[in-house]
Coordinates of C-alpha atoms and ligand atoms in Angstrom, one line a residue:
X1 CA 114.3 102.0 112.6
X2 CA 113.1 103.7 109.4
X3 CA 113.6 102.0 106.1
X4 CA 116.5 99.9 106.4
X5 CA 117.8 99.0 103.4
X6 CA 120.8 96.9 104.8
X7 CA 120.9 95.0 108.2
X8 CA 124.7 95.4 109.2
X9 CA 124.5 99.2 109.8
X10 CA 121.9 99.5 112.2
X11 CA 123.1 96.5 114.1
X12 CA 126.1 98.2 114.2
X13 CA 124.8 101.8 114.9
X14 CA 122.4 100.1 118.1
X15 CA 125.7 98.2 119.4
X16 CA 127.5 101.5 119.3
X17 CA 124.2 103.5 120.8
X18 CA 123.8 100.6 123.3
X19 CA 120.1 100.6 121.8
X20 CA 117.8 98.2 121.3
X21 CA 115.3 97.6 117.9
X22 CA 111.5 97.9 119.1
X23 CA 109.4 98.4 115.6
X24 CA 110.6 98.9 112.3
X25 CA 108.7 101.6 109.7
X26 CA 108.7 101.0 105.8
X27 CA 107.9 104.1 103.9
X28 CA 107.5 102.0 100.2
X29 CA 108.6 98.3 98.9
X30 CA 112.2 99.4 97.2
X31 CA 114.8 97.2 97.9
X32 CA 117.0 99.8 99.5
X33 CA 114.8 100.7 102.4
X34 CA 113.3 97.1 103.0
X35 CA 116.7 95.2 102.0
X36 CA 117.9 95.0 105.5
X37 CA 114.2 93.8 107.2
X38 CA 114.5 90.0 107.1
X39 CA 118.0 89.7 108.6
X40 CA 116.7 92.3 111.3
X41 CA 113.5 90.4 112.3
X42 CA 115.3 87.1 112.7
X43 CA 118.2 88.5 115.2
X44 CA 115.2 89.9 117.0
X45 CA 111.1 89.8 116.4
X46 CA 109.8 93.4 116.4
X47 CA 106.6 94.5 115.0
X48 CA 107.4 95.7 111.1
X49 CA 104.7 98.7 110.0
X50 CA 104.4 99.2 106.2
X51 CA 102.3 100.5 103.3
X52 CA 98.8 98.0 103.2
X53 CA 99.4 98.4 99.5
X54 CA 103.0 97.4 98.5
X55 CA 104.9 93.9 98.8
X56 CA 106.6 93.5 101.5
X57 CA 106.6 90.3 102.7
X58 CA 108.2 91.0 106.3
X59 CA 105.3 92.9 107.5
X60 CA 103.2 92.1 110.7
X61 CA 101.3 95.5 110.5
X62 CA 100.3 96.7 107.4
X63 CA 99.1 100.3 107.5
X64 CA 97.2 103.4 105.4
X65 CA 96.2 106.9 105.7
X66 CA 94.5 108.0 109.2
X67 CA 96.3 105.0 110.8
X68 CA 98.2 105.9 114.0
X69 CA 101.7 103.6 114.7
X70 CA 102.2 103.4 118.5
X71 CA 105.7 102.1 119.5
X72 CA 105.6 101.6 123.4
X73 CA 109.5 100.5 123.5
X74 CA 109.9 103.9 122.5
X75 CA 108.3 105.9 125.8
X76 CA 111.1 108.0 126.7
X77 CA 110.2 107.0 130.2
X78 CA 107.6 104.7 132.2
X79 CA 105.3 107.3 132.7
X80 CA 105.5 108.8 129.3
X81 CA 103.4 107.9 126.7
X82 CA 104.1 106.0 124.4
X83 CA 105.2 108.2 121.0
X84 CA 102.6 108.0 117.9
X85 CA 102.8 108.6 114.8
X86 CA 100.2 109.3 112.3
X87 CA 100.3 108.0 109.0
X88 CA 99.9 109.4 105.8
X89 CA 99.4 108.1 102.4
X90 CA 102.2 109.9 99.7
X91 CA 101.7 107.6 96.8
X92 CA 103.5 108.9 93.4
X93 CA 107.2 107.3 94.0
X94 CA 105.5 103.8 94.4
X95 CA 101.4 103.1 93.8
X96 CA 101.0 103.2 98.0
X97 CA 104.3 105.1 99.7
X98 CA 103.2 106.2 103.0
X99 CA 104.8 108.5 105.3
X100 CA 105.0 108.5 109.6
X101 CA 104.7 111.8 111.2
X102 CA 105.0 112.4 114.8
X103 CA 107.5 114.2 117.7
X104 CA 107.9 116.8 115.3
X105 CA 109.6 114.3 112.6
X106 CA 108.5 113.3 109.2
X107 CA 109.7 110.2 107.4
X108 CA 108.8 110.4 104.0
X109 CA 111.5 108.1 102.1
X110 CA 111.4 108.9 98.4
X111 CA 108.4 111.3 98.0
X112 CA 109.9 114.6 99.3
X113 CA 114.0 115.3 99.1
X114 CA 116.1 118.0 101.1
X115 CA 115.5 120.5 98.1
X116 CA 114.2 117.9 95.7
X117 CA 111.7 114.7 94.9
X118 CA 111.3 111.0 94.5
X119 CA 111.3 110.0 90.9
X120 CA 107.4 109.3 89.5
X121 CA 107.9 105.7 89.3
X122 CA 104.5 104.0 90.1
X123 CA 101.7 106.9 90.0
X124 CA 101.3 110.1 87.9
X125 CA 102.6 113.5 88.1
X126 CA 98.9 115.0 89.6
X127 CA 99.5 112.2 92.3
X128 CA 103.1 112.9 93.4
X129 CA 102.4 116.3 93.4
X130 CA 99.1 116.1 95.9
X131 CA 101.7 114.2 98.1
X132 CA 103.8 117.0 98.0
X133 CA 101.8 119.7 98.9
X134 CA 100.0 117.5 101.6
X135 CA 102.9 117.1 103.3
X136 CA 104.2 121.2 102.6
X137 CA 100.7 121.6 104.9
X138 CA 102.6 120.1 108.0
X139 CA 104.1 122.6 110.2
X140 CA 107.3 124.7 109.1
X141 CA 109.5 123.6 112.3
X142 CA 108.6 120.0 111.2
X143 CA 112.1 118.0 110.9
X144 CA 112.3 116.3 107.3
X145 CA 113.9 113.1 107.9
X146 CA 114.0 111.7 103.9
X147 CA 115.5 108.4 102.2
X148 CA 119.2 110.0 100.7
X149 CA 121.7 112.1 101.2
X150 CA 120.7 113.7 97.7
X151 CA 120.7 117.8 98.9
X152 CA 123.9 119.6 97.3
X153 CA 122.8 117.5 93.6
X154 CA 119.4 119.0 94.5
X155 CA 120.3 121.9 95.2
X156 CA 122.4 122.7 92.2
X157 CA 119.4 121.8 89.7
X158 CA 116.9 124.2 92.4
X159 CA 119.3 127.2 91.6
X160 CA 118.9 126.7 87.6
X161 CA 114.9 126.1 88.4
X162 CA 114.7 130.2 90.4
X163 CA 118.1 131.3 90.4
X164 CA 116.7 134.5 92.2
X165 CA 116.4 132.8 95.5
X166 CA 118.7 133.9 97.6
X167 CA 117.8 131.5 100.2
X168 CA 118.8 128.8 98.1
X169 CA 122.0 130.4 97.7
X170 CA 122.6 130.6 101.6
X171 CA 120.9 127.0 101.7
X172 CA 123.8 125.7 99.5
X173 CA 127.0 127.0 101.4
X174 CA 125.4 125.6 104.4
X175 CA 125.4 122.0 102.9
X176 CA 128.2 122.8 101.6
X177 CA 129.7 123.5 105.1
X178 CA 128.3 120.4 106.0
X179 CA 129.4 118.0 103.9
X180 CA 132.7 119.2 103.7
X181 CA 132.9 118.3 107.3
X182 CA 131.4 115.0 106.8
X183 CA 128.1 115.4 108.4
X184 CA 124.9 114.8 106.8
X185 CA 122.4 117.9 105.5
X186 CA 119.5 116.1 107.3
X187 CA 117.2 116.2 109.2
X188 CA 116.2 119.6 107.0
X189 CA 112.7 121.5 107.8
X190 CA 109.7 122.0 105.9
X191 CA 110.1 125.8 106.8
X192 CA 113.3 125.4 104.7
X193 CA 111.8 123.2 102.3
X194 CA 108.7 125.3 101.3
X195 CA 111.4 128.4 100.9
X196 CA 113.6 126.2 98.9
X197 CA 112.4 123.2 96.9
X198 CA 111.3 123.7 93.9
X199 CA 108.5 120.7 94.1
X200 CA 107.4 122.6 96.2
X201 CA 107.0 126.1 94.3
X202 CA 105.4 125.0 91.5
X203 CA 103.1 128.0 91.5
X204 CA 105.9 130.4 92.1
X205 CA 106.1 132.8 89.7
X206 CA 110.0 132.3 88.8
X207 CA 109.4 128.3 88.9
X208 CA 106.6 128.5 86.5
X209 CA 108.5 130.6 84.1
X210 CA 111.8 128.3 84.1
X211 CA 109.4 125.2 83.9
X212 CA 108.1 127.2 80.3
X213 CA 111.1 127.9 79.4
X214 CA 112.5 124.2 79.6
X215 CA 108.7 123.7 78.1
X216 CA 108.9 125.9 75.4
X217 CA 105.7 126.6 76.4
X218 CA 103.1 128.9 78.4
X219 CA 101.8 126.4 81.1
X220 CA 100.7 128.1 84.7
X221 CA 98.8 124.8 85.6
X222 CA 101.2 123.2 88.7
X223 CA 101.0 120.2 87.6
X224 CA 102.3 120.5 84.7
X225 CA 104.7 122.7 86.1
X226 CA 106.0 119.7 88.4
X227 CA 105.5 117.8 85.2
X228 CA 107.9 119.9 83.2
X229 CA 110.6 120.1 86.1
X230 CA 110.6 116.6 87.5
X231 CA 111.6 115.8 83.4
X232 CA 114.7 118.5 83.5
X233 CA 115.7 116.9 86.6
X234 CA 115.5 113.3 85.3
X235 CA 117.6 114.5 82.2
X236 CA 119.9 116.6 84.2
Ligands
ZN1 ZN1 112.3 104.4 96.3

């Protein structure tokens, strides 16, 4: 389990699944992604991973950059091995977010968004945005598992940020499609994502020229391109 902010939901969900809870992952100390840890731990005692750097009292393995997570429970059979997943330090959102990639999958709660980003709560702009683009290096097919349902609001303020991307436009009837029928937009890809977000396009020529616009001034350096967009998003 990834980030659980509330217990009752993924007790419910592994009664429902007939699964059992082996390990849980914290991306970063807010209360809705940890909320739910100290109810889970004392219905059963699993091994919680978590940033070395944030409080989080619950955890029994605190981890960083270059560490690997191994989760046996999670061997898909007795002779498979066990998953791993490599961890990466994101920090921006909160001073030490961390992310777990592996099978494919990237968690990375609040740093990167289906079409958007984590506020800049704890570090600086030049930070968050080194996260970003260290994650944008992961492989296009990788699946983006992130911390909300935020995509169509993201989405929206992308298509004021390069309103000549027609992917975008496609992008946004498909989660419109989506949500409409009650399903969730995510897991997106980074494929998607690097075509898409504009956190992630800073050096784009259509991004930097919106980002001067809201600016009012000539600025090709990306970060403070991200700068000047993550502020029109905070005040959109
Ligand atoms: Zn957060």
């Amino acid at each position: 389990m990834v980030d659980p902010g509330e217990a009752r939901p993924v007790q419910d969900y592994l009664a429902q699944e007939g699964l059992t809870l082996v390990a849980i992952l914290a991306t970063h100390h807010h209360p809705d992604h940890v909320g739910g840890i100290a109810e889970l731990v004392a219905m059963k005692k699993v091994p919680v991973f978590g940033p070395k750097g944030e409080p989080i009292p619950e955890l029994t393995h605190p981890v960083g950059q270059g560490d690997k997570v191994e989760i046996p429970g999670l061997a898909a059979a007795p002779t498979a091995l066990a998953p791993s997943f490599d961890v990466l330090d994101i920090p921006g959102h909160t001073r030490a977010h961390v992310a777990y990639y592996g099978l494919g999958s990237l968690f990375c709660g609040d740093t990167l968004f289906a079409c958007g980003c984590g506020r800049v709560f704890e570090g600086t702009a030049a930070q968050m945005l080194q996260s970003l683009t260290k994650l944008a290096a992961l492989p296009d097919e990788t699946k983006v598992y992130c911390g909300h349902e935020y995509t169509l609001a993201n989405i929206k303020f992308a298509r004021a940020v390069d309103p000549g991307n027609a992917l975008l436009a496609a992008r946004e009837e498909r989660a419109q499609c989506l949500r409409d029928a009650g399903r969730p937009t995510l897991p997106s890809t980074l494929g998607e994502e690097r075509a898409t977000n504009p956190f992630l396009r800073c050096a784009e020529p259509a991004v930097v020229e919106s980002a001067n616009k809201y600016l009012g001034a000539r600025a090709s350096d990306p970060v403070r391109v991200f700068a000047a967009i993550r502020e029109w998003k905070n005040k959109s």
